[in-house]
Short mmCIF file of C-alpha atoms in Angstrom, two decimals:
data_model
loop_
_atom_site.label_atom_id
_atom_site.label_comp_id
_atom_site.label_asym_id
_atom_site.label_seq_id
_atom_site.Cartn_x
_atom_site.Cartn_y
_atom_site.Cartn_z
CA UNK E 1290 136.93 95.26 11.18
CA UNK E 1291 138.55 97.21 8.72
CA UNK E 1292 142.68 97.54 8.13
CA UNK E 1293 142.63 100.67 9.33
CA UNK E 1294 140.89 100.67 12.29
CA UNK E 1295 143.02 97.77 13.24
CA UNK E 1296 146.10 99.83 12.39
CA UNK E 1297 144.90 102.42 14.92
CA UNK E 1298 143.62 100.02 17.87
CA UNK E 1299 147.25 98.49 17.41
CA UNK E 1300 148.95 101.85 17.83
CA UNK E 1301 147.20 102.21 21.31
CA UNK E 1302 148.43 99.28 22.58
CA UNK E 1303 151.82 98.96 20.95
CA UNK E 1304 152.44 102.76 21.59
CA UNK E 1305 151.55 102.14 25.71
CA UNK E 1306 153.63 100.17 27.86
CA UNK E 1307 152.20 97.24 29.83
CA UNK E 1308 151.81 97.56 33.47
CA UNK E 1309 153.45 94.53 34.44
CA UNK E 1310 154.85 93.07 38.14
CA UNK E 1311 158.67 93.89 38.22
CA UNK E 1312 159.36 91.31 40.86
CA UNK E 1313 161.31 88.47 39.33
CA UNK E 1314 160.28 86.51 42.03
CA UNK E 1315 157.25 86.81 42.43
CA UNK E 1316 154.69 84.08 41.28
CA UNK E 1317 150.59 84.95 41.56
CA UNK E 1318 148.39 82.35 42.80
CA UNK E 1319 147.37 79.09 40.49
CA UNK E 1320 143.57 77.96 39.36
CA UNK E 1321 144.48 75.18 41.44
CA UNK E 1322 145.86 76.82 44.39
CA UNK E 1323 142.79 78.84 44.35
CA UNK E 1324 140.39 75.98 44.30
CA UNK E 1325 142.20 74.37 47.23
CA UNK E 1326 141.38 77.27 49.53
CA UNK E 1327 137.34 77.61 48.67
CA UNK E 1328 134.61 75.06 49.00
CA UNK E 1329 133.31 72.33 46.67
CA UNK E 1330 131.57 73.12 43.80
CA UNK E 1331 127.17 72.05 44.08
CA UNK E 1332 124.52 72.44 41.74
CA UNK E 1333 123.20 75.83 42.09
CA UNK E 1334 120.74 76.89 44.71
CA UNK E 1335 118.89 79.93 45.14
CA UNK E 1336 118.19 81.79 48.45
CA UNK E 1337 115.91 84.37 48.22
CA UNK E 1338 116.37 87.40 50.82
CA UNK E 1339 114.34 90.72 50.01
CA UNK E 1340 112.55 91.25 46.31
CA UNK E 1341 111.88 89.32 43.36
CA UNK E 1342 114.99 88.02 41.69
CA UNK E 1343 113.06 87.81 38.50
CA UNK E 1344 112.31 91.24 36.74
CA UNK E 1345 114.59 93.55 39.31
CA UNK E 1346 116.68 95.88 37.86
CA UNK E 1347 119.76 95.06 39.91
CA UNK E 1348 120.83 92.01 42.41
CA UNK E 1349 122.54 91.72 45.15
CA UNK E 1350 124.29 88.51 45.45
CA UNK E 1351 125.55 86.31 48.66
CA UNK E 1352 127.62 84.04 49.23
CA UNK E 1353 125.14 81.47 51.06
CA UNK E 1354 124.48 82.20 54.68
CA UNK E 1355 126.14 85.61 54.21
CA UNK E 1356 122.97 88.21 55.02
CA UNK E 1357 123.17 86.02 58.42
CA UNK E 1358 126.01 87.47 59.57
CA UNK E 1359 125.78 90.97 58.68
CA UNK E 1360 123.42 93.69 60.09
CA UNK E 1361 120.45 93.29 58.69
CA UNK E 1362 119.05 97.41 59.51
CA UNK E 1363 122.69 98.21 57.73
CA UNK E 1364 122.06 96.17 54.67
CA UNK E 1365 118.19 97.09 54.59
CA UNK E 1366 119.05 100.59 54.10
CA UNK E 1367 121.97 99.96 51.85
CA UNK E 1368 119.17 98.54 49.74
CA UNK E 1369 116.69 101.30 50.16
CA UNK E 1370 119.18 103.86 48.85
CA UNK E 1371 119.95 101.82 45.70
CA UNK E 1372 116.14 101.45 45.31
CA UNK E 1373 116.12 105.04 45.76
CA UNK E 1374 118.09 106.04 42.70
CA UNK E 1375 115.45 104.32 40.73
CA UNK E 1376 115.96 100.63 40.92
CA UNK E 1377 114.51 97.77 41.41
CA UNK E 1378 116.83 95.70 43.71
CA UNK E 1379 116.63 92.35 45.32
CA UNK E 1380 118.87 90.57 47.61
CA UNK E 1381 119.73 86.20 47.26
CA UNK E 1382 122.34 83.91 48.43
CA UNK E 1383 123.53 81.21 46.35
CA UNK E 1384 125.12 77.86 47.12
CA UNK E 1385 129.00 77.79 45.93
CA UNK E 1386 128.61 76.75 42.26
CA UNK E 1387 130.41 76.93 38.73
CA UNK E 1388 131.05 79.63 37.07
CA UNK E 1389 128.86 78.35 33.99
CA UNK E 1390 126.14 77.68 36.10
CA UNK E 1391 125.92 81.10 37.84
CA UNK E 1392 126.72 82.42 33.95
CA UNK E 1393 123.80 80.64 32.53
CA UNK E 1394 121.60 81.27 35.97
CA UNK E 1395 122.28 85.21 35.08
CA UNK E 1396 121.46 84.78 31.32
CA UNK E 1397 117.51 83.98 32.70
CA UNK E 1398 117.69 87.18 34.58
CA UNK E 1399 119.18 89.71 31.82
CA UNK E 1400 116.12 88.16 29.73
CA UNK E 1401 113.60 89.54 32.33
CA UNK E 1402 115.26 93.00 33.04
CA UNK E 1403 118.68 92.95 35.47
CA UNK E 1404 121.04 95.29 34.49
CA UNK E 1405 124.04 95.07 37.18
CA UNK E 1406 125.00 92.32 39.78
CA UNK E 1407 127.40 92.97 42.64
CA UNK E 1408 128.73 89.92 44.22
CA UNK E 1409 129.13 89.85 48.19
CA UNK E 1410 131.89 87.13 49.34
CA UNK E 1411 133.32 84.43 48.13
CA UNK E 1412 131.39 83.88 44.69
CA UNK E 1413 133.21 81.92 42.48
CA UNK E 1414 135.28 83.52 40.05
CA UNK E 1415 136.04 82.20 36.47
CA UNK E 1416 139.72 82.02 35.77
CA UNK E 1417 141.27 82.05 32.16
CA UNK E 1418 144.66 81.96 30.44
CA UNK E 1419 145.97 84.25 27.65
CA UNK E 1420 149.48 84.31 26.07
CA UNK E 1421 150.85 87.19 24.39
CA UNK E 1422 153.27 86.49 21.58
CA UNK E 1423 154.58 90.10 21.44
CA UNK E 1424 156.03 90.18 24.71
CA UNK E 1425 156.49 86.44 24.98
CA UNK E 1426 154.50 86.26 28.35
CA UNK E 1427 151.45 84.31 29.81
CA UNK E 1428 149.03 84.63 32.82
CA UNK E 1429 146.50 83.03 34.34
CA UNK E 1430 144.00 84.88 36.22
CA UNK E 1431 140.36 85.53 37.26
CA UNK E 1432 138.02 86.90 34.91
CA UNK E 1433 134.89 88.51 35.87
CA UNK E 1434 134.09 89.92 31.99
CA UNK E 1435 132.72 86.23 32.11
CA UNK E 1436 129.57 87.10 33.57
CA UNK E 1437 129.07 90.24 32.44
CA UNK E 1438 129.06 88.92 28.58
CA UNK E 1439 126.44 86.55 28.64
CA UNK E 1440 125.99 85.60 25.29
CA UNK E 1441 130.09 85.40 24.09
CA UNK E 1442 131.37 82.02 23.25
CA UNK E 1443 134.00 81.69 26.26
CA UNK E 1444 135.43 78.78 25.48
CA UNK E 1445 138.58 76.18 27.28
CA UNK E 1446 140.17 74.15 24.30
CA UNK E 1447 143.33 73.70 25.79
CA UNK E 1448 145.26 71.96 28.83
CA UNK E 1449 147.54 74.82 29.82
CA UNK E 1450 148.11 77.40 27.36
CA UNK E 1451 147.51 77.10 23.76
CA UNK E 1452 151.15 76.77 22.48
CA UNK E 1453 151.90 73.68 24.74
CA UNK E 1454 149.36 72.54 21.71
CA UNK E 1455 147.93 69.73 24.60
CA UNK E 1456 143.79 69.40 24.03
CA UNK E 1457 141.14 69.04 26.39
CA UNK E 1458 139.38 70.90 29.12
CA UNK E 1459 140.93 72.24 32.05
CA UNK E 1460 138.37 74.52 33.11
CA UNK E 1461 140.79 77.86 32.71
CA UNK E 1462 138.87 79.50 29.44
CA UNK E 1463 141.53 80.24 26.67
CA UNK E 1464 139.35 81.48 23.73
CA UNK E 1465 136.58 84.37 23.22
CA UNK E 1466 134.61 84.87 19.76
CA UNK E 1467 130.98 85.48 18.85
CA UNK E 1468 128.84 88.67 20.23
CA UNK E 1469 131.55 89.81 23.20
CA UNK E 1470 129.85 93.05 24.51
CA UNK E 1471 128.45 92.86 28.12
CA UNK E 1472 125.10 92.29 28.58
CA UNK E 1473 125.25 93.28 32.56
CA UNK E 1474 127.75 95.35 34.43
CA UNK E 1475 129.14 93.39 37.98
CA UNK E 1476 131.26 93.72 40.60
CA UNK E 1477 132.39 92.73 43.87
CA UNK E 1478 132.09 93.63 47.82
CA UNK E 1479 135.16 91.07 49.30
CA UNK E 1480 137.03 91.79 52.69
CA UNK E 1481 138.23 88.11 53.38
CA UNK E 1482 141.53 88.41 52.06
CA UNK E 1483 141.87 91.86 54.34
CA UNK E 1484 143.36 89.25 57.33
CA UNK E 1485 143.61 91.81 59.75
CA UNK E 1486 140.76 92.82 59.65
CA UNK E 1487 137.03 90.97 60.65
CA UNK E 1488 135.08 90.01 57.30
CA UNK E 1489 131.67 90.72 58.53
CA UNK E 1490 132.36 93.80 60.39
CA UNK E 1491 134.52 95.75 57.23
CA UNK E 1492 131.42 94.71 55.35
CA UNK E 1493 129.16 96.33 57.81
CA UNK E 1494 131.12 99.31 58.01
CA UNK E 1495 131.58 99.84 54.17
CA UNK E 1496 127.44 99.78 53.90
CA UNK E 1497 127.60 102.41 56.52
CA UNK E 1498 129.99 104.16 54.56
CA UNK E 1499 128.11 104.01 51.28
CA UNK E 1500 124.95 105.47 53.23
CA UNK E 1501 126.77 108.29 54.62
CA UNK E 1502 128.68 109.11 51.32
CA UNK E 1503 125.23 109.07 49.43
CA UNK E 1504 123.96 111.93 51.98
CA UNK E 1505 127.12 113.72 52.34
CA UNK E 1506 128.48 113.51 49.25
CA UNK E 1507 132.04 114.80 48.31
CA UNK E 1508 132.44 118.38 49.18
CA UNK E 1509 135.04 120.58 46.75
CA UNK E 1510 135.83 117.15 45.09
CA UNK E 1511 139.32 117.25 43.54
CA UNK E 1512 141.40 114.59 41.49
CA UNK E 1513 144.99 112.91 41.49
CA UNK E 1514 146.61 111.83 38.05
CA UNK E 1515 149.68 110.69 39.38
CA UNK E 1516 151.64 109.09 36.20
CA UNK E 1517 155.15 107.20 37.02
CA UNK E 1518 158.06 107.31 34.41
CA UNK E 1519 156.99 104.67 32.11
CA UNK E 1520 153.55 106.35 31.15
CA UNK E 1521 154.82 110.12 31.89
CA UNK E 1522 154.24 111.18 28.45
CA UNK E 1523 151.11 110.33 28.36
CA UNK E 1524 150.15 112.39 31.31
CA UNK E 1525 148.10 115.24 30.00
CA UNK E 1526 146.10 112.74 27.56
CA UNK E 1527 145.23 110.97 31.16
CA UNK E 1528 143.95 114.30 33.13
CA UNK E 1529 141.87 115.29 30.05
CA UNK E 1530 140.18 112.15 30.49
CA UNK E 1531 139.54 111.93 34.03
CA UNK E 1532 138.39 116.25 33.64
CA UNK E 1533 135.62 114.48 31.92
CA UNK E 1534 133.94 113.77 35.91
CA UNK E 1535 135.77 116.24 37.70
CA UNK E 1536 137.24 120.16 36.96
CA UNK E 1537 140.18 120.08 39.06
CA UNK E 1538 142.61 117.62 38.47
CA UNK E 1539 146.16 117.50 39.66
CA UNK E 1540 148.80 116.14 37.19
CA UNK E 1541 152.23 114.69 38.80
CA UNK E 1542 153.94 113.43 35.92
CA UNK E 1543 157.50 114.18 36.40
CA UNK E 1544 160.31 111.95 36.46
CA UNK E 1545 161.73 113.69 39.75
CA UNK E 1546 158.53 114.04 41.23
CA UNK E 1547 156.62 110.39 41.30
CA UNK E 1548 157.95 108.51 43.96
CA UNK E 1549 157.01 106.30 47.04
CA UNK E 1550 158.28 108.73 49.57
CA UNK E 1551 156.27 111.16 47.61
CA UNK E 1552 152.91 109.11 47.00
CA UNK E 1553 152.37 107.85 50.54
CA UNK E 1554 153.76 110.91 52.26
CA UNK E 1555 151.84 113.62 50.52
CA UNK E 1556 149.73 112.13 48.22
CA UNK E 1557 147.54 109.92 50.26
CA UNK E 1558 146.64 111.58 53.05
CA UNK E 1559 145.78 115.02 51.23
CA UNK E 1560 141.86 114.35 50.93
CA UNK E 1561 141.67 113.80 46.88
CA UNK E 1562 137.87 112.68 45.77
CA UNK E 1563 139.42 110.54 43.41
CA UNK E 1564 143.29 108.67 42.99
CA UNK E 1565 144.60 107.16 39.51
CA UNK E 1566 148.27 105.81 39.87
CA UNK E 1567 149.77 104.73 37.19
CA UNK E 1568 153.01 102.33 37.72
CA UNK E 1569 153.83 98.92 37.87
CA UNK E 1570 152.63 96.70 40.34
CA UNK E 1571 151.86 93.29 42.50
CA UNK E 1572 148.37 92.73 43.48
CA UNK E 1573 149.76 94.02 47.08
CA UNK E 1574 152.22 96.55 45.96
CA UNK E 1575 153.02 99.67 43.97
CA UNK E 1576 156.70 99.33 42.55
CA UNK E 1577 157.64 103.20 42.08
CA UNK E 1578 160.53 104.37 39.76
CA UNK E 1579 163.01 104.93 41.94
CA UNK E 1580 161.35 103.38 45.11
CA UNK E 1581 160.58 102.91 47.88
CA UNK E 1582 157.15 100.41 47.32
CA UNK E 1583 153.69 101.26 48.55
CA UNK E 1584 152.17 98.12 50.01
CA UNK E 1585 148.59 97.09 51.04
CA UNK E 1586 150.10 97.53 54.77
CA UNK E 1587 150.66 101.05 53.75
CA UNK E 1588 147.40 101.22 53.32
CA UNK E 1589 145.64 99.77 56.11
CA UNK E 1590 147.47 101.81 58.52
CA UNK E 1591 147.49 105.14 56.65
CA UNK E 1592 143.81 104.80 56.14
CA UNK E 1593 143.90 107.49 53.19
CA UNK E 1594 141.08 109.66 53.01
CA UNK E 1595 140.08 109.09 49.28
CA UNK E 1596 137.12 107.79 47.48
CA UNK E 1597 137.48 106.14 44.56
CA UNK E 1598 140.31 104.27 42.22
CA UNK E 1599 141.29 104.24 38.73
CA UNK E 1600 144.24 101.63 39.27
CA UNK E 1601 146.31 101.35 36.04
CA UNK E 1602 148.82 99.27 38.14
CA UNK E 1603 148.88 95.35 37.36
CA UNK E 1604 147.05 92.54 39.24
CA UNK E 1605 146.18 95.54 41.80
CA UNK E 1606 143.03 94.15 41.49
CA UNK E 1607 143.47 90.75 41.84
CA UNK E 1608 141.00 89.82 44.77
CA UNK E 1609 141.56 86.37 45.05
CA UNK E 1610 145.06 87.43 46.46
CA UNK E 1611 145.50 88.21 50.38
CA UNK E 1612 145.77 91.87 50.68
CA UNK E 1613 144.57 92.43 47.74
CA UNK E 1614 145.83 96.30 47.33
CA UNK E 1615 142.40 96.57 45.71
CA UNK E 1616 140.58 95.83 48.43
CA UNK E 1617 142.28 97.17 50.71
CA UNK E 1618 142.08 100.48 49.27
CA UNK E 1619 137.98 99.94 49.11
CA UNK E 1620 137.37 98.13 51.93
CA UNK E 1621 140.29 98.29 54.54
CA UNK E 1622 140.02 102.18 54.84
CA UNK E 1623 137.86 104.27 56.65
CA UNK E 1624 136.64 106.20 53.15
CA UNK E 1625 136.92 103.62 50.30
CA UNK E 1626 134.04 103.34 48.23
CA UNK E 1627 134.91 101.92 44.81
CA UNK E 1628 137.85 101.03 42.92
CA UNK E 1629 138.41 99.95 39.55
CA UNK E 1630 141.22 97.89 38.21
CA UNK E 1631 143.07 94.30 37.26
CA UNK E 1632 143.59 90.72 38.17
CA UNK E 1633 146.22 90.62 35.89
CA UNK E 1634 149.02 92.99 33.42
CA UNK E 1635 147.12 95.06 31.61
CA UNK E 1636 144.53 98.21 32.60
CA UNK E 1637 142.10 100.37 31.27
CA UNK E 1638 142.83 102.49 28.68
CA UNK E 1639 140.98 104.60 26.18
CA UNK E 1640 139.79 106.54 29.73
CA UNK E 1641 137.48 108.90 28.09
CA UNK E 1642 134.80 106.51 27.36
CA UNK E 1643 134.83 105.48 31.05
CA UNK E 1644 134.78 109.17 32.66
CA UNK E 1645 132.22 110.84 29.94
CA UNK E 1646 129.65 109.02 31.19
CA UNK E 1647 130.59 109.47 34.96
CA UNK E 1648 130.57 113.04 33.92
CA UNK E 1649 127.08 112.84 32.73
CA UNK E 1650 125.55 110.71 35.89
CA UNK E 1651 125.93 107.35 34.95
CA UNK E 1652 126.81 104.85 38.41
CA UNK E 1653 129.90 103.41 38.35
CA UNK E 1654 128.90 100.37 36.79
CA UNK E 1655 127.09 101.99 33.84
CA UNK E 1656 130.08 103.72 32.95
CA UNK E 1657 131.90 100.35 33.59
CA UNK E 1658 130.01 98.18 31.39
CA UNK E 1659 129.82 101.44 28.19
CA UNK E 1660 133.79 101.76 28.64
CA UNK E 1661 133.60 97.96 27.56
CA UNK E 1662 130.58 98.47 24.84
CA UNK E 1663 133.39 100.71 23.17
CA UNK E 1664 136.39 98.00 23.65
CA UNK E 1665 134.27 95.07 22.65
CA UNK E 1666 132.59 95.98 19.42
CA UNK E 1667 133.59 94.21 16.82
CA UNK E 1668 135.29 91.71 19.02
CA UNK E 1669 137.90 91.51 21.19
CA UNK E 1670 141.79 91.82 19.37
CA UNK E 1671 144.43 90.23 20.91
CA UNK E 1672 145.51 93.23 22.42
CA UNK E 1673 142.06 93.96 24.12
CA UNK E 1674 142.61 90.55 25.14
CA UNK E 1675 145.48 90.90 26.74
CA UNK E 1676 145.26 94.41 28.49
CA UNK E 1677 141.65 94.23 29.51
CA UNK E 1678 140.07 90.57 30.32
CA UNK E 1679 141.28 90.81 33.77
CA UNK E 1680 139.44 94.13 34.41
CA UNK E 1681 136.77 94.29 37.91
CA UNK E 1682 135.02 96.70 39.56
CA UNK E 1683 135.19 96.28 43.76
CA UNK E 1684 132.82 98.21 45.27
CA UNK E 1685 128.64 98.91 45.02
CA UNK E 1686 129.03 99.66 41.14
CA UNK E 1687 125.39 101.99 41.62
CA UNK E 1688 127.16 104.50 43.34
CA UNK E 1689 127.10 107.68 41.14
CA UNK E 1690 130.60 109.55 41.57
CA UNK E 1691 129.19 113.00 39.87
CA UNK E 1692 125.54 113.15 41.97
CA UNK E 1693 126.43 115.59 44.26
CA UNK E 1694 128.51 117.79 42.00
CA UNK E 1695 125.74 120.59 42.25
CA UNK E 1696 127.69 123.80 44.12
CA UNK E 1697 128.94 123.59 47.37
CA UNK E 1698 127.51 126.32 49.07
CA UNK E 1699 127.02 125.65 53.12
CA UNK E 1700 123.45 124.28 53.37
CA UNK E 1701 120.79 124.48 56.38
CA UNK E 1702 120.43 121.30 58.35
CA UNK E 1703 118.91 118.40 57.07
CA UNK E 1704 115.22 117.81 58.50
CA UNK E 1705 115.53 115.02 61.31
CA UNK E 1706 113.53 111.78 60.54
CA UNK E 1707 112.03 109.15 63.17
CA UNK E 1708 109.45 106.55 63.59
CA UNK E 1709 107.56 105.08 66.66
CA UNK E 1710 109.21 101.93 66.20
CA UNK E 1711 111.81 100.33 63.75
CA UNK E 1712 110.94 97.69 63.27
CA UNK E 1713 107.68 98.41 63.33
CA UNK E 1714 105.31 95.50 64.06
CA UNK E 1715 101.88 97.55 63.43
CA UNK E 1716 101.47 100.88 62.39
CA UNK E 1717 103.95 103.50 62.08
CA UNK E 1718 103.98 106.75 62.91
CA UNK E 1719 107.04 109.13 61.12
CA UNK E 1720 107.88 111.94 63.16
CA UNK E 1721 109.34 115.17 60.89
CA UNK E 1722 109.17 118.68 60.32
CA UNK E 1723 109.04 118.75 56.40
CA UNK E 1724 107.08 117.42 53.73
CA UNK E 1725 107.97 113.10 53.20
CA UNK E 1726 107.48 110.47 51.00
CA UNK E 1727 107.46 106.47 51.74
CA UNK E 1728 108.96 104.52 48.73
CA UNK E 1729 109.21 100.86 48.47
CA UNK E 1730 111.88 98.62 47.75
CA UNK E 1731 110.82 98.80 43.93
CA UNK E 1732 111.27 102.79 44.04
CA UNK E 1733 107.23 103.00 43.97
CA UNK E 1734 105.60 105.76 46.08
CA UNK E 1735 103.21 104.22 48.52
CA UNK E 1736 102.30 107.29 51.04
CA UNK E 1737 103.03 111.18 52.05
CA UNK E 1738 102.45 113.72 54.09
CA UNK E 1739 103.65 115.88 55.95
CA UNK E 1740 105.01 116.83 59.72
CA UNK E 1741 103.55 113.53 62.06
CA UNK E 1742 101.67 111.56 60.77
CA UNK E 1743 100.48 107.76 61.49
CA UNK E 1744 100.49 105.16 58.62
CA UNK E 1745 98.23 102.16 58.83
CA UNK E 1746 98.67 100.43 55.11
CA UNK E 1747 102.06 99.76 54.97
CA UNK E 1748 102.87 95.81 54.37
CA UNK E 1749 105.47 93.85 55.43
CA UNK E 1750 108.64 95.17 53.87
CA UNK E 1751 111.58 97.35 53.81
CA UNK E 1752 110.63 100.99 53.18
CA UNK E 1753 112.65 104.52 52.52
CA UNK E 1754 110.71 107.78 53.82
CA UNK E 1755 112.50 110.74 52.01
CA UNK E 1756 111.61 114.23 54.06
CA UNK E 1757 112.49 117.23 52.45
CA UNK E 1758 112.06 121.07 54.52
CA UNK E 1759 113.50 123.56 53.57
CA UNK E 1760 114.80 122.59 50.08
CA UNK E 1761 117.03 120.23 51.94
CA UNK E 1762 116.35 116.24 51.95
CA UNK E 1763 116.84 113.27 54.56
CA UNK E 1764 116.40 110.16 54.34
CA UNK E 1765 116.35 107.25 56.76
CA UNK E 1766 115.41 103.40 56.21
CA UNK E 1767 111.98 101.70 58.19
CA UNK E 1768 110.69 97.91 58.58
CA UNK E 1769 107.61 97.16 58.78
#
C-alpha cells in the first residue's frame, strides 16, 4: 500500500470522530459473561431441513431444533421468495459449536457455490479484542467479519489485550493479516434478547413481514439523514451517499435541530423508507446532543413505521446485548426489515460504496459484503480495524431495498392465487385468472399454464406459482 494512499485512508478516519458510548458507567458485556449465558460448545452437527446444503447459492442457518418451533407454511414461503429472486437456497440447523468449526464448515461450502448465510438464533458468535493507541481505548466485542472472510489469518496471540504483553490463547482473536476480503456476505435474524417480546412468534411475524414487503414494496420511498453535532459537517457528504438508493433524502444536520425530543417525536413516526442516525450511542440507547436519550423501550412502544437502518451509532448493533437497539428496531417493530450497524465504537463509513450498489439492485448483503471488498483490499489498517470489525447486518440480507423503485402509479389488483389443497398430498389443482408459472426451490421452472388447471408431476417439495394478469403479478407458496 503506497504512502499516499495511506496518507488519505488516515485522513478519513482521523478527520471523523468516533461514535463512542458517552456513559461513564456503563460497561458492555464480557466473552465470559457471554459464554455463561449460552450452551456448551459440541463438535459440529448438521441438520438438514429443505435443499442441498452443498452447491446452494445461499443458506439459511438454525440454531438446532429452531425450524421446530416456527411456522413451517411461514418459513416455506420465506424460502420460496428468496428462491424466487434467483437463488438457490437451503435451510439446516446446526448443533451449538465453535466459531472455527462453523468458519471452516462454511469454507467447504464457499468452495461449492454459497454466496450469503443468514444466521437464525443463537449461533455462536466470534468475539475479538482491538486496542487503539490513538485514543488510548480498548473493546472487546463480537465479530461476525469472522465468517464472512474465510480465508484471513484471524488469529488470538494474546491473553487479554496485546499491551498487557501476556501470551497464549484466550479464544478472543486479537490479530488479522493475509487475504482479508470476504468471501460470503452474513447476517443475523435474533429476537431473544427482545424480552418482552416471544422469540418464536417476532420471528414468525418478521417472515410475514418480509413476504408482504416483497409484494408491496415501499410506495413514494423517502430517506432520513439525521446527523447530530459531532458529525454535522459532514452532513451533505452523508445524503449524497445515501441519494445513491433513493432521490429524496431529508438532511437534519443542525445543531438546534437534532435532538431526542425531536427524533422520537417527529422523526420516527413520519413513515421514512429508510433512517440513518448518526450520534453516539449504547447498544440500547441513542445519547443526543443536548438530550433527552432514545432507548430500545422507545422503540418497542413507538413501533416506528420505517424499513431499514444505516446505524452510525456505537455498539447499536451489538446483539448479544438485551435490547439490543438493533434488534429492536428490526425485529421488535411492526415494519423492521433490515438494519445495518456495530457491536462495538466505530461504523461504516466511506457510504457510497455501500448505497451504489443498492442503487443498482444489489440485496442488502451484496452491497454489504462490496462495501467491505473496498475497505479490505490491501488489508485491513489499524483504523479499518478499529472502526469497522464490529460491523453486522440483522435482518434477511437478500432483501433488495431498490426492487420496487419502478413508478408508483396506482396499479389494478393483483390476480388472486389458490390451490385445492396446501399441503397438497396428491395432485394439485391452482385456481387463477392469469397466466402462472410453478418454480422450485432451486428457481427452476417446472410447469405453466394458465386459468385452472390440475398438476399431476409435481414431487415432494416446496413450490412458488407466480400468476401474472393483467401486467400485474402474485405470488403465493404450495407443498406438495
Amino acid at each position: 500500500m503506497s504512502y499516499l494512499l495511506l496518507a488519505l485512508l488516515a485522513s478519513v478516519y482521523d478527520d471523523t470522530p468516533l461514535t463512542v458510548n458517552p456513559d461513564p458507567y456503563w460497561q458492555p458485556g464480557t466473552y465470559q459473561e457471554y459464554l455463561a449465558d449460552q450452551p456448551k460448545f459440541q463438535s459440529l452437527q448438521v441438520r438438514q431441513i429443505t435443499g442441498e446444503t452443498r452447491g446452494s447459492d445461499f443458506l439459511v442457518l438454525m440454531e438446532e431444533n429452531m425450524s421446530d418451533s416456527l411456522d413451517s407454511d411461514i418459513v416455506n414461503q420465506w424460502l420460496a421468495d428468496i428462491a424466487s429472486e434467483g437463488n438457490t437456497v437451503s435451510l439446516a440447523e446446526i448443533t451449538y459449536a465453535e466459531p472455527v468449526e462453523i468458519r471452516t464448515w462454511l469454507q467447504g461450502l464457499h468452495a461449492e457455490g454459497l454466496k450469503g448465510v443468514v444466521f437464525v438464533g443463537d449461533i455462536p458468535a466470534p468475539w475479538s479484542c482491538i486496542e487503539d493507541n490513538t485514543t488510548r481505548s480498548n473493546e472487546t466485542f463480537p465479530s461476525d467479519y469472522f465468517y464472512m472472510d474465510l480465508d484471513g489469518d484471524w488469529q488470538d496471540n494474546w491473553i487479554g489485550y496485546p499491551s498487557q504483553g501476556v501470551s497464549g490463547q484466550d479464544d478472543i482473536y486479537d490479530g488479522w493479516s493475509g487475504d482479508l476480503d470476504p468471501e460470503i456476505y452474513t447476517a443475523r435474524i435474533l429476537t431473544s434478547v427482545i424480552l418482552l417480546g416471544n422469540e418464536y412468534e417476532l420471528i414468525n411475524n418478521y417472515l410475514e413481514r418480509l413476504h408482504q414487503w416483497r409484494i408491496e414494496g415501499d410506495p413514494d420511498p423517502h430517506a432520513l439523514c439525521y446527523v447530530d453535532d459531532d458529525w454535522a459537517g459532514w452532513g451533505n457528504s452523508y445524503k449524497s451517499a445515501m441519494e445513491y438508493l433513493y432521490d429524496d433524502v431529508e438532511l437534519v444536520n443542525q445543531y438546534s435541530a437534532t435532538n431526542g425530543t425531536d427524533y422520537r417525536n417527529n422523526r420516527l413516526p413520519s413513515g421514512y423508507t429508510w433512517i440513518s442516525p448518526f450520534v453516539h450511542s449504547s447498544p440500547t440507547s441513542h445519547a443526543w446532543s443536548p438530550g433527552p436519550s432514545t432507548t430500545s423501550g422507545h422503540i418497542w412502544t413507538d413501533q416506528p413505521p420505517s424499513r431499514f437502518y444505516n446505524l452510525f451509532a456505537c455498539s447499536n448493533c451489538r446483539f448479544t446485548s438485551n435490547w439490543c437497539m438493533g434488534c429492536t428496531y428490526t425485529f421488535g417493530t411492526a415494519s423492521g426489515i433490515a438494519a445495518v450497524g456495530s457491536t462495538k465504537s466505530g461504523s461504516m463509513l466511506k457510504f457510497a460504496y455501500f448505497y451504489s450498489p443498492l442503487g443498482n439492485g444489489s440485496s442488502f448483503g451484496e452491497a454489504y459484503q462490496a462495501w467491505w471488498n473496498h475497505i479490505a483490499q490491501g488489508g485491513l489498517s489499524p483504523h479499518e480495524q478499529y472502526w469497522h470489525l464490529g460491523m453486522v447486518i440483522l435482518g434477511d440480507p437478500t432483501v433488495m431495498p431498490s426492487m420496487h423503485m419502478l413508478g408508483i402509479e396506482e396499479q389494478p389488483a393483483v390476480p388472486s392465487i389458490s390451490f385445492s389443497a396446501n399441503p397438497a398430498a396428491g395432485p394439485v389443482t391452482v385456481f387463477t385468472e392469469g397466466e402462472f408459472t410453478v418454480v422450485d426451490m432451486a428457481g427452476r421452472t417446472v410447469a405453466f399454464g394458465q386459468g385452472t388447471e390440475t398438476l399431476t408431476n409435481l414431487g415432494t417439495g416446496v413450490y412458488m406459482v407466480r400468476s401474472v394478469e393483467n401486467g400485474v403479478s402474485a405470488k403465493l407458496c404450495v407443498i406438495r
